[in-house]
Structure formats: structure tokens, C-alpha cells
């Protein structure tokens, strides 16, 4: 499985790097929105939409909102939506404490989970556009993603070799506190190094960026757990099978959905 994951990542990485570093923000935003439409399709299944018609309606609704955000791209709106995303992920922590909340496959819970999907996808696109459209925005966007990738790698190896105490056994039995510590160390180091390479020399801002990196990693863990919770409710292993060894789009984006709004909002507060 690890070999398959590495091969898939090696194929995807150049594509992702090119998308972030080369095109203008408009093109970048349009492609990200298209990817998020695919994620909305998978989310609709996890939320409980079983028919193609129901899932199609959800996807059409998501596509309309995402397209509007890509076209308008008003800075004030992007900022507000990024902070809305932060608020959502803080509130999500309380949901995670109650495994059975909204677990029953009824219409009320389906609508609740679809509403949660709106609070996940829209702020993340707003945060991605906000980051990419700032000074040196393509590099700041890359840094945000590298923090998540480094945290994921650190969590994997520290959890595999040192993991004993489970983080949330009912939601995700494979995750351990050792994995969280490895993620925090890896993500924090990348945040510091990346900030320095991007010209952040002020000691206070560097410390603030370190804290922001740790908070982004913490948010990534919450995002990962929340998608795992939805999969437990839906009784599926992966959100899809698009990427061999990685699952579906949501399986690759769950951490990013949570980390990106936190990073974008924190960057604004730090004045970077």
C-alpha cells in the first residue's frame, strides 16, 4: 500500500505544483473549483444521497456557488468566508465528541451533513483564492499545502513506529497521539522554514508563523477525523477510488479543507 501511495503521489505532485506556481489566480481558482465539484459528488454520497439524481442536484448547487465565487473574487468576501471556515472547524470539534450525532440515515441528518459540506468546501475555495491572489501568493499557497503534506508524512511514520495511545478509536482506529505529535513537529518546522524562505525575518512574525503552522496542522487533524466520521456513518472505507492507494478526492483533501482557511485567516492576522 505504501508503494502504491508513493507512486500515485509522484504522478500527482508535478501536476499540483504546476497548477499552483504557473497560472494566474483566475485559472488556478477555476481548476480548484472543478476539483471541489468532484469532492462535492463524493460528499453527497457520504451525506446519504443514494440516487444519481439527488447527488446530481447537490453537485449542480455546489458548482453554481463555486463558479460565482471564482467569478466575483471580492477580497472582503474571501476574507469573511475564510474566517467562517475557521469558525466551522472549531465547532466541528464538538461534533467529533459525539460519535452518534447525526448518524441515523434520515432526511434531517442528510441535510445537516450537506449543510456541513457547504461550510467545508466554500470557505476552502475562498481561502485558496485569497492566498494565491496575495503577494507571492503562489508560494504562500504552496507553503500551506506543504505544511499539510509534511504533517501527513510525519504523522504516518511517527504513528507507525511510536504509536500506542489511540487518538479517536471509534472514529479512526489507526490514528494515534504519537502521529499527532509527529504531524505538529513536521508541520511547524516547514512553516518556519517556508516563512524564512519567503522573506519573513521579523522574529515576532516568525514565531506567529510557527504558531499558525501548528494551528493549521491541528485543523488538518480535525478535518481528517471529520471525514473519517462521515465514512463511519456511511459504512464505507474510502470516499472513492479515484487515486490508487489514496482513495477518493475527499480522502486527499480532508486535511486541506480544514487547514487552508486557518492558514489564510492567520496569514491575514499576522499581516503577511
PDB file of C-alpha atoms in Angstrom:
ATOM      1  CA  UNK A   1       0.000   0.000   0.000  1.00  0.00           C
ATOM      2  CA  UNK A   2       2.815   2.423   0.849  1.00  0.00           C
ATOM      3  CA  UNK A   3       4.483   1.767  -2.519  1.00  0.00           C
ATOM      4  CA  UNK A   4       1.213   2.410  -4.332  1.00  0.00           C
ATOM      5  CA  UNK A   5       0.665   5.643  -2.388  1.00  0.00           C
ATOM      6  CA  UNK A   6       4.168   6.859  -3.281  1.00  0.00           C
ATOM      7  CA  UNK A   7       3.695   6.103  -6.983  1.00  0.00           C
ATOM      8  CA  UNK A   8       0.359   7.920  -7.080  1.00  0.00           C
ATOM      9  CA  UNK A   9       1.794  10.902  -5.194  1.00  0.00           C
ATOM     10  CA  UNK A  10       4.784  11.062  -7.561  1.00  0.00           C
ATOM     11  CA  UNK A  11       2.433  11.258 -10.536  1.00  0.00           C
ATOM     12  CA  UNK A  12       0.157  13.884  -9.000  1.00  0.00           C
ATOM     13  CA  UNK A  13       2.844  16.118  -7.488  1.00  0.00           C
ATOM     14  CA  UNK A  14       4.129  17.729 -10.726  1.00  0.00           C
ATOM     15  CA  UNK A  15       0.553  18.468 -11.796  1.00  0.00           C
ATOM     16  CA  UNK A  16      -0.284  20.118  -8.464  1.00  0.00           C
ATOM     17  CA  UNK A  17       2.955  22.134  -8.440  1.00  0.00           C
ATOM     18  CA  UNK A  18       2.338  23.373 -11.973  1.00  0.00           C
ATOM     19  CA  UNK A  19      -1.226  24.373 -11.119  1.00  0.00           C
ATOM     20  CA  UNK A  20      -0.093  26.384  -8.095  1.00  0.00           C
ATOM     21  CA  UNK A  21       3.060  28.004  -9.441  1.00  0.00           C
ATOM     22  CA  UNK A  22       2.424  28.699 -13.126  1.00  0.00           C
ATOM     23  CA  UNK A  23      -1.071  30.036 -13.959  1.00  0.00           C
ATOM     24  CA  UNK A  24      -2.736  33.279 -12.834  1.00  0.00           C
ATOM     25  CA  UNK A  25      -5.186  33.195  -9.935  1.00  0.00           C
ATOM     26  CA  UNK A  26      -8.261  33.081 -12.183  1.00  0.00           C
ATOM     27  CA  UNK A  27      -7.184  29.876 -13.893  1.00  0.00           C
ATOM     28  CA  UNK A  28      -5.969  28.384 -10.608  1.00  0.00           C
ATOM     29  CA  UNK A  29      -9.308  29.161  -8.943  1.00  0.00           C
ATOM     30  CA  UNK A  30     -11.297  27.653 -11.811  1.00  0.00           C
ATOM     31  CA  UNK A  31      -9.385  24.368 -11.697  1.00  0.00           C
ATOM     32  CA  UNK A  32      -9.619  24.158  -7.899  1.00  0.00           C
ATOM     33  CA  UNK A  33     -13.359  24.820  -8.114  1.00  0.00           C
ATOM     34  CA  UNK A  34     -13.705  21.998 -10.646  1.00  0.00           C
ATOM     35  CA  UNK A  35     -11.852  19.633  -8.300  1.00  0.00           C
ATOM     36  CA  UNK A  36     -14.109  20.714  -5.448  1.00  0.00           C
ATOM     37  CA  UNK A  37     -17.170  19.905  -7.565  1.00  0.00           C
ATOM     38  CA  UNK A  38     -15.852  16.355  -7.760  1.00  0.00           C
ATOM     39  CA  UNK A  39     -15.356  16.391  -3.991  1.00  0.00           C
ATOM     40  CA  UNK A  40     -18.969  17.544  -3.601  1.00  0.00           C
ATOM     41  CA  UNK A  41     -20.097  14.448  -5.526  1.00  0.00           C
ATOM     42  CA  UNK A  42     -18.288  12.218  -3.033  1.00  0.00           C
ATOM     43  CA  UNK A  43     -19.552  14.281  -0.089  1.00  0.00           C
ATOM     44  CA  UNK A  44     -23.144  13.828  -1.246  1.00  0.00           C
ATOM     45  CA  UNK A  45     -22.707  10.064  -1.027  1.00  0.00           C
ATOM     46  CA  UNK A  46     -21.221  10.238   2.462  1.00  0.00           C
ATOM     47  CA  UNK A  47     -24.082  12.534   3.486  1.00  0.00           C
ATOM     48  CA  UNK A  48     -26.598   9.893   2.462  1.00  0.00           C
ATOM     49  CA  UNK A  49     -27.667  10.803  -1.094  1.00  0.00           C
ATOM     50  CA  UNK A  50     -28.083   7.389  -2.679  1.00  0.00           C
ATOM     51  CA  UNK A  51     -29.614   8.212  -6.070  1.00  0.00           C
ATOM     52  CA  UNK A  52     -27.737   9.756  -9.005  1.00  0.00           C
ATOM     53  CA  UNK A  53     -30.449  12.413  -9.276  1.00  0.00           C
ATOM     54  CA  UNK A  54     -30.037  13.516  -5.661  1.00  0.00           C
ATOM     55  CA  UNK A  55     -26.275  13.611  -5.940  1.00  0.00           C
ATOM     56  CA  UNK A  56     -26.535  15.466  -9.231  1.00  0.00           C
ATOM     57  CA  UNK A  57     -28.675  18.168  -7.631  1.00  0.00           C
ATOM     58  CA  UNK A  58     -26.098  18.593  -4.864  1.00  0.00           C
ATOM     59  CA  UNK A  59     -23.261  18.830  -7.380  1.00  0.00           C
ATOM     60  CA  UNK A  60     -25.139  21.372  -9.518  1.00  0.00           C
ATOM     61  CA  UNK A  61     -25.776  23.524  -6.448  1.00  0.00           C
ATOM     62  CA  UNK A  62     -22.116  23.306  -5.427  1.00  0.00           C
ATOM     63  CA  UNK A  63     -20.941  24.102  -8.946  1.00  0.00           C
ATOM     64  CA  UNK A  64     -23.129  27.232  -9.091  1.00  0.00           C
ATOM     65  CA  UNK A  65     -21.804  28.605  -5.784  1.00  0.00           C
ATOM     66  CA  UNK A  66     -18.192  27.763  -6.576  1.00  0.00           C
ATOM     67  CA  UNK A  67     -18.441  29.319 -10.029  1.00  0.00           C
ATOM     68  CA  UNK A  68     -19.902  32.512  -8.557  1.00  0.00           C
ATOM     69  CA  UNK A  69     -17.021  32.709  -6.077  1.00  0.00           C
ATOM     70  CA  UNK A  70     -14.448  32.216  -8.849  1.00  0.00           C
ATOM     71  CA  UNK A  71     -16.032  34.935 -10.996  1.00  0.00           C
ATOM     72  CA  UNK A  72     -16.508  37.542  -8.252  1.00  0.00           C
ATOM     73  CA  UNK A  73     -13.375  37.019  -6.106  1.00  0.00           C
ATOM     74  CA  UNK A  74     -14.060  40.073  -3.918  1.00  0.00           C
ATOM     75  CA  UNK A  75     -11.238  40.308  -1.328  1.00  0.00           C
ATOM     76  CA  UNK A  76     -13.541  41.232   1.556  1.00  0.00           C
ATOM     77  CA  UNK A  77     -15.859  38.326   0.813  1.00  0.00           C
ATOM     78  CA  UNK A  78     -12.923  35.920   0.567  1.00  0.00           C
ATOM     79  CA  UNK A  79     -11.639  37.075   3.954  1.00  0.00           C
ATOM     80  CA  UNK A  80     -15.010  36.714   5.654  1.00  0.00           C
ATOM     81  CA  UNK A  81     -15.517  33.242   4.185  1.00  0.00           C
ATOM     82  CA  UNK A  82     -12.058  32.165   5.341  1.00  0.00           C
ATOM     83  CA  UNK A  83     -12.933  33.151   8.913  1.00  0.00           C
ATOM     84  CA  UNK A  84     -16.287  31.385   8.563  1.00  0.00           C
ATOM     85  CA  UNK A  85     -14.304  28.263   7.733  1.00  0.00           C
ATOM     86  CA  UNK A  86     -12.208  28.690  10.881  1.00  0.00           C
ATOM     87  CA  UNK A  87     -15.367  29.041  12.977  1.00  0.00           C
ATOM     88  CA  UNK A  88     -16.844  25.918  11.398  1.00  0.00           C
ATOM     89  CA  UNK A  89     -13.824  23.751  12.201  1.00  0.00           C
ATOM     90  CA  UNK A  90     -13.799  24.966  15.791  1.00  0.00           C
ATOM     91  CA  UNK A  91     -17.464  23.993  16.083  1.00  0.00           C
ATOM     92  CA  UNK A  92     -16.731  20.687  14.374  1.00  0.00           C
ATOM     93  CA  UNK A  93     -14.624  19.663  17.371  1.00  0.00           C
ATOM     94  CA  UNK A  94     -17.822  19.440  19.423  1.00  0.00           C
ATOM     95  CA  UNK A  95     -19.427  17.232  16.756  1.00  0.00           C
ATOM     96  CA  UNK A  96     -16.470  14.849  16.915  1.00  0.00           C
ATOM     97  CA  UNK A  97     -17.024  14.396  20.649  1.00  0.00           C
ATOM     98  CA  UNK A  98     -20.414  12.803  19.927  1.00  0.00           C
ATOM     99  CA  UNK A  99     -19.896   9.866  17.571  1.00  0.00           C
ATOM    100  CA  UNK A 100     -23.584   9.041  17.154  1.00  0.00           C
ATOM    101  CA  UNK A 101     -24.706  12.609  16.432  1.00  0.00           C
ATOM    102  CA  UNK A 102     -26.441  12.691  13.007  1.00  0.00           C
ATOM    103  CA  UNK A 103     -25.504   9.042  12.437  1.00  0.00           C
ATOM    104  CA  UNK A 104     -29.037   7.843  11.634  1.00  0.00           C
ATOM    105  CA  UNK A 105     -29.680   7.718   7.851  1.00  0.00           C
ATOM    106  CA  UNK A 106     -32.701  10.029   7.772  1.00  0.00           C
ATOM    107  CA  UNK A 107     -33.522  13.161   5.776  1.00  0.00           C
ATOM    108  CA  UNK A 108     -32.762  15.584   8.629  1.00  0.00           C
ATOM    109  CA  UNK A 109     -29.259  14.212   9.113  1.00  0.00           C
ATOM    110  CA  UNK A 110     -28.683  14.119   5.377  1.00  0.00           C
ATOM    111  CA  UNK A 111     -29.491  17.830   5.117  1.00  0.00           C
ATOM    112  CA  UNK A 112     -27.310  18.566   8.130  1.00  0.00           C
ATOM    113  CA  UNK A 113     -24.324  16.852   6.545  1.00  0.00           C
ATOM    114  CA  UNK A 114     -24.936  18.540   3.208  1.00  0.00           C
ATOM    115  CA  UNK A 115     -25.010  21.870   5.033  1.00  0.00           C
ATOM    116  CA  UNK A 116     -21.722  20.962   6.675  1.00  0.00           C
ATOM    117  CA  UNK A 117     -20.346  20.310   3.215  1.00  0.00           C
ATOM    118  CA  UNK A 118     -21.152  23.885   2.217  1.00  0.00           C
ATOM    119  CA  UNK A 119     -19.246  25.147   5.267  1.00  0.00           C
ATOM    120  CA  UNK A 120     -16.297  22.983   4.278  1.00  0.00           C
ATOM    121  CA  UNK A 121     -15.966  23.495   0.530  1.00  0.00           C
ATOM    122  CA  UNK A 122     -16.857  27.176   0.056  1.00  0.00           C
ATOM    123  CA  UNK A 123     -14.508  28.647   2.716  1.00  0.00           C
ATOM    124  CA  UNK A 124     -11.671  26.452   1.447  1.00  0.00           C
ATOM    125  CA  UNK A 125     -12.017  27.767  -2.095  1.00  0.00           C
ATOM    126  CA  UNK A 126     -12.203  31.322  -0.716  1.00  0.00           C
ATOM    127  CA  UNK A 127      -9.040  30.713   1.315  1.00  0.00           C
ATOM    128  CA  UNK A 128      -7.221  29.214  -1.670  1.00  0.00           C
ATOM    129  CA  UNK A 129      -8.097  32.206  -3.863  1.00  0.00           C
ATOM    130  CA  UNK A 130      -7.170  34.657  -1.100  1.00  0.00           C
ATOM    131  CA  UNK A 131      -3.773  33.042  -0.608  1.00  0.00           C
ATOM    132  CA  UNK A 132      -2.984  32.721  -4.312  1.00  0.00           C
ATOM    133  CA  UNK A 133      -4.000  36.306  -5.075  1.00  0.00           C
ATOM    134  CA  UNK A 134      -1.726  37.846  -2.400  1.00  0.00           C
ATOM    135  CA  UNK A 135       1.917  38.974  -2.775  1.00  0.00           C
ATOM    136  CA  UNK A 136       3.983  35.913  -3.682  1.00  0.00           C
ATOM    137  CA  UNK A 137       0.646  34.154  -3.393  1.00  0.00           C
ATOM    138  CA  UNK A 138       1.594  31.078  -5.398  1.00  0.00           C
ATOM    139  CA  UNK A 139       4.424  30.370  -2.949  1.00  0.00           C
ATOM    140  CA  UNK A 140       2.244  31.029   0.103  1.00  0.00           C
ATOM    141  CA  UNK A 141      -0.338  28.636  -1.309  1.00  0.00           C
ATOM    142  CA  UNK A 142       2.348  26.027  -1.854  1.00  0.00           C
ATOM    143  CA  UNK A 143       3.636  26.537   1.695  1.00  0.00           C
ATOM    144  CA  UNK A 144       0.162  25.933   3.136  1.00  0.00           C
ATOM    145  CA  UNK A 145      -0.096  22.657   1.236  1.00  0.00           C
ATOM    146  CA  UNK A 146       3.454  21.559   2.046  1.00  0.00           C
ATOM    147  CA  UNK A 147       2.686  22.071   5.750  1.00  0.00           C
ATOM    148  CA  UNK A 148      -0.253  19.666   5.378  1.00  0.00           C
ATOM    149  CA  UNK A 149       1.791  17.177   3.356  1.00  0.00           C
ATOM    150  CA  UNK A 150       4.673  17.284   5.839  1.00  0.00           C
ATOM    151  CA  UNK A 151       2.258  16.836   8.735  1.00  0.00           C
ATOM    152  CA  UNK A 152       0.663  13.858   7.000  1.00  0.00           C
ATOM    153  CA  UNK A 153       4.084  12.269   6.428  1.00  0.00           C
ATOM    154  CA  UNK A 154       5.236  12.966   9.978  1.00  0.00           C
ATOM    155  CA  UNK A 155       2.021  11.538  11.366  1.00  0.00           C
ATOM    156  CA  UNK A 156       2.345   8.395   9.269  1.00  0.00           C
ATOM    157  CA  UNK A 157       5.870   7.480  10.341  1.00  0.00           C
ATOM    158  CA  UNK A 158       5.671   8.586  13.974  1.00  0.00           C
ATOM    159  CA  UNK A 159       2.324   6.847  14.341  1.00  0.00           C
ATOM    160  CA  UNK A 160       3.599   3.698  12.704  1.00  0.00           C
ATOM    161  CA  UNK A 161       6.754   3.331  14.780  1.00  0.00           C
ATOM    162  CA  UNK A 162       5.814   5.066  18.037  1.00  0.00           C
ATOM    163  CA  UNK A 163       2.038   4.974  18.105  1.00  0.00           C
ATOM    164  CA  UNK A 164       0.492   3.306  21.118  1.00  0.00           C
ATOM    165  CA  UNK A 165      -2.221   5.526  22.547  1.00  0.00           C
ATOM    166  CA  UNK A 166      -5.189   5.887  20.185  1.00  0.00           C
ATOM    167  CA  UNK A 167      -6.433   9.354  19.305  1.00  0.00           C
ATOM    168  CA  UNK A 168     -10.072   8.588  18.473  1.00  0.00           C
ATOM    169  CA  UNK A 169     -10.543   4.794  18.249  1.00  0.00           C
ATOM    170  CA  UNK A 170     -14.263   4.903  17.424  1.00  0.00           C
ATOM    171  CA  UNK A 171     -13.747   7.313  14.551  1.00  0.00           C
ATOM    172  CA  UNK A 172     -10.349   6.312  13.165  1.00  0.00           C
ATOM    173  CA  UNK A 173      -8.654   3.367  14.916  1.00  0.00           C
ATOM    174  CA  UNK A 174      -5.371   3.865  13.077  1.00  0.00           C
ATOM    175  CA  UNK A 175      -4.680   7.380  14.357  1.00  0.00           C
ATOM    176  CA  UNK A 176      -2.555   7.825  17.461  1.00  0.00           C
ATOM    177  CA  UNK A 177      -1.360  10.677  19.644  1.00  0.00           C
ATOM    178  CA  UNK A 178       2.188   9.925  18.521  1.00  0.00           C
ATOM    179  CA  UNK A 179       1.022  10.597  14.987  1.00  0.00           C
ATOM    180  CA  UNK A 180      -0.355  13.968  16.073  1.00  0.00           C
ATOM    181  CA  UNK A 181       2.941  14.899  17.733  1.00  0.00           C
ATOM    182  CA  UNK A 182       4.858  13.907  14.603  1.00  0.00           C
ATOM    183  CA  UNK A 183       2.479  15.964  12.475  1.00  0.00           C
ATOM    184  CA  UNK A 184       2.885  19.038  14.685  1.00  0.00           C
ATOM    185  CA  UNK A 185       6.694  18.829  14.657  1.00  0.00           C
ATOM    186  CA  UNK A 186       6.862  18.318  10.891  1.00  0.00           C
ATOM    187  CA  UNK A 187       4.292  20.973  10.049  1.00  0.00           C
ATOM    188  CA  UNK A 188       5.767  23.519  12.461  1.00  0.00           C
ATOM    189  CA  UNK A 189       9.266  23.054  11.053  1.00  0.00           C
ATOM    190  CA  UNK A 190       8.038  23.506   7.475  1.00  0.00           C
ATOM    191  CA  UNK A 191       6.111  26.640   8.473  1.00  0.00           C
ATOM    192  CA  UNK A 192       9.243  28.190   9.975  1.00  0.00           C
ATOM    193  CA  UNK A 193      11.493  27.212   7.084  1.00  0.00           C
ATOM    194  CA  UNK A 194       8.961  28.250   4.462  1.00  0.00           C
ATOM    195  CA  UNK A 195       8.343  31.604   6.107  1.00  0.00           C
ATOM    196  CA  UNK A 196      12.074  32.319   6.264  1.00  0.00           C
ATOM    197  CA  UNK A 197      12.492  31.435   2.581  1.00  0.00           C
ATOM    198  CA  UNK A 198       9.585  33.745   1.749  1.00  0.00           C
ATOM    199  CA  UNK A 199      11.371  36.651   3.391  1.00  0.00           C
ATOM    200  CA  UNK A 200       9.817  36.676   6.854  1.00  0.00           C
ATOM    201  CA  UNK A 201      12.687  37.908   9.022  1.00  0.00           C
ATOM    202  CA  UNK A 202      10.891  39.605  11.902  1.00  0.00           C
ATOM    203  CA  UNK A 203      11.186  37.408  14.997  1.00  0.00           C
ATOM    204  CA  UNK A 204       7.632  38.060  16.145  1.00  0.00           C
ATOM    205  CA  UNK A 205       6.179  37.197  12.748  1.00  0.00           C
ATOM    206  CA  UNK A 206       8.286  34.052  12.547  1.00  0.00           C
ATOM    207  CA  UNK A 207       7.012  32.916  15.944  1.00  0.00           C
ATOM    208  CA  UNK A 208       3.498  33.792  14.841  1.00  0.00           C
ATOM    209  CA  UNK A 209       4.010  31.755  11.669  1.00  0.00           C
ATOM    210  CA  UNK A 210       5.222  28.801  13.753  1.00  0.00           C
ATOM    211  CA  UNK A 211       2.064  29.009  15.867  1.00  0.00           C
ATOM    212  CA  UNK A 212      -0.016  29.332  12.704  1.00  0.00           C
ATOM    213  CA  UNK A 213       1.637  26.223  11.260  1.00  0.00           C
ATOM    214  CA  UNK A 214       0.798  24.268  14.406  1.00  0.00           C
ATOM    215  CA  UNK A 215      -2.810  25.510  14.317  1.00  0.00           C
ATOM    216  CA  UNK A 216      -3.100  24.562  10.644  1.00  0.00           C
ATOM    217  CA  UNK A 217      -1.839  21.069  11.480  1.00  0.00           C
ATOM    218  CA  UNK A 218      -4.344  20.798  14.344  1.00  0.00           C
ATOM    219  CA  UNK A 219      -7.107  21.835  11.952  1.00  0.00           C
ATOM    220  CA  UNK A 220      -5.879  19.260   9.426  1.00  0.00           C
ATOM    221  CA  UNK A 221      -6.228  16.544  12.072  1.00  0.00           C
ATOM    222  CA  UNK A 222      -9.790  17.676  12.788  1.00  0.00           C
ATOM    223  CA  UNK A 223     -10.617  17.670   9.073  1.00  0.00           C
ATOM    224  CA  UNK A 224      -9.223  14.175   8.687  1.00  0.00           C
ATOM    225  CA  UNK A 225     -11.219  12.939  11.677  1.00  0.00           C
ATOM    226  CA  UNK A 226     -14.438  14.537  10.461  1.00  0.00           C
ATOM    227  CA  UNK A 227     -14.228  12.823   7.082  1.00  0.00           C
ATOM    228  CA  UNK A 228     -13.482   9.557   8.888  1.00  0.00           C
ATOM    229  CA  UNK A 229     -16.588  10.118  10.998  1.00  0.00           C
ATOM    230  CA  UNK A 230     -18.717  10.586   7.878  1.00  0.00           C
ATOM    231  CA  UNK A 231     -17.257   7.420   6.375  1.00  0.00           C
ATOM    232  CA  UNK A 232     -18.047   5.503   9.565  1.00  0.00           C
ATOM    233  CA  UNK A 233     -21.627   6.740   9.419  1.00  0.00           C
ATOM    234  CA  UNK A 234     -21.856   5.802   5.735  1.00  0.00           C
ATOM    235  CA  UNK A 235     -20.116   2.456   6.380  1.00  0.00           C
ATOM    236  CA  UNK A 236     -17.523   2.899   3.631  1.00  0.00           C
ATOM    237  CA  UNK A 237     -13.725   2.613   3.767  1.00  0.00           C
ATOM    238  CA  UNK A 238     -12.897   5.375   1.277  1.00  0.00           C
ATOM    239  CA  UNK A 239     -14.826   8.282  -0.193  1.00  0.00           C
ATOM    240  CA  UNK A 240     -13.982   6.984  -3.675  1.00  0.00           C
ATOM    241  CA  UNK A 241     -11.393   5.059  -5.678  1.00  0.00           C
ATOM    242  CA  UNK A 242     -10.036   7.768  -7.974  1.00  0.00           C
ATOM    243  CA  UNK A 243      -6.456   7.553  -6.691  1.00  0.00           C
ATOM    244  CA  UNK A 244      -4.893   4.087  -6.211  1.00  0.00           C
ATOM    245  CA  UNK A 245      -3.693   3.734  -2.643  1.00  0.00           C
ATOM    246  CA  UNK A 246      -5.207   7.079  -1.664  1.00  0.00           C
ATOM    247  CA  UNK A 247      -8.955   6.626  -2.135  1.00  0.00           C
ATOM    248  CA  UNK A 248     -11.117   9.439  -3.461  1.00  0.00           C
ATOM    249  CA  UNK A 249     -10.833  13.202  -3.662  1.00  0.00           C
ATOM    250  CA  UNK A 250     -12.113  13.705  -0.119  1.00  0.00           C
ATOM    251  CA  UNK A 251      -9.558  11.247   1.201  1.00  0.00           C
ATOM    252  CA  UNK A 252      -6.835  13.508  -0.219  1.00  0.00           C
ATOM    253  CA  UNK A 253      -8.498  16.830   0.567  1.00  0.00           C
ATOM    254  CA  UNK A 254      -9.958  16.295   4.045  1.00  0.00           C
ATOM    255  CA  UNK A 255      -6.936  17.805   5.810  1.00  0.00           C
ATOM    256  CA  UNK A 256      -6.600  20.589   3.239  1.00  0.00           C
ATOM    257  CA  UNK A 257     -10.249  21.588   3.663  1.00  0.00           C
ATOM    258  CA  UNK A 258      -9.579  22.348   7.322  1.00  0.00           C
ATOM    259  CA  UNK A 259      -6.019  23.668   7.192  1.00  0.00           C
ATOM    260  CA  UNK A 260      -6.362  26.150   4.323  1.00  0.00           C
ATOM    261  CA  UNK A 261      -8.951  28.500   5.899  1.00  0.00           C
ATOM    262  CA  UNK A 262      -6.968  28.514   9.154  1.00  0.00           C
ATOM    263  CA  UNK A 263      -3.725  29.311   7.341  1.00  0.00           C
ATOM    264  CA  UNK A 264      -5.295  32.014   5.162  1.00  0.00           C
ATOM    265  CA  UNK A 265      -7.024  33.690   8.127  1.00  0.00           C
ATOM    266  CA  UNK A 266      -3.863  33.517  10.225  1.00  0.00           C
ATOM    267  CA  UNK A 267      -1.756  34.989   7.437  1.00  0.00           C
ATOM    268  CA  UNK A 268      -4.120  37.959   7.314  1.00  0.00           C
ATOM    269  CA  UNK A 269      -3.974  38.453  11.098  1.00  0.00           C
ATOM    270  CA  UNK A 270      -0.158  38.297  11.040  1.00  0.00           C
ATOM    271  CA  UNK A 271      -0.013  40.903   8.297  1.00  0.00           C
ATOM    272  CA  UNK A 272       1.983  38.651   5.967  1.00  0.00           C
TER     273      UNK A 272
END
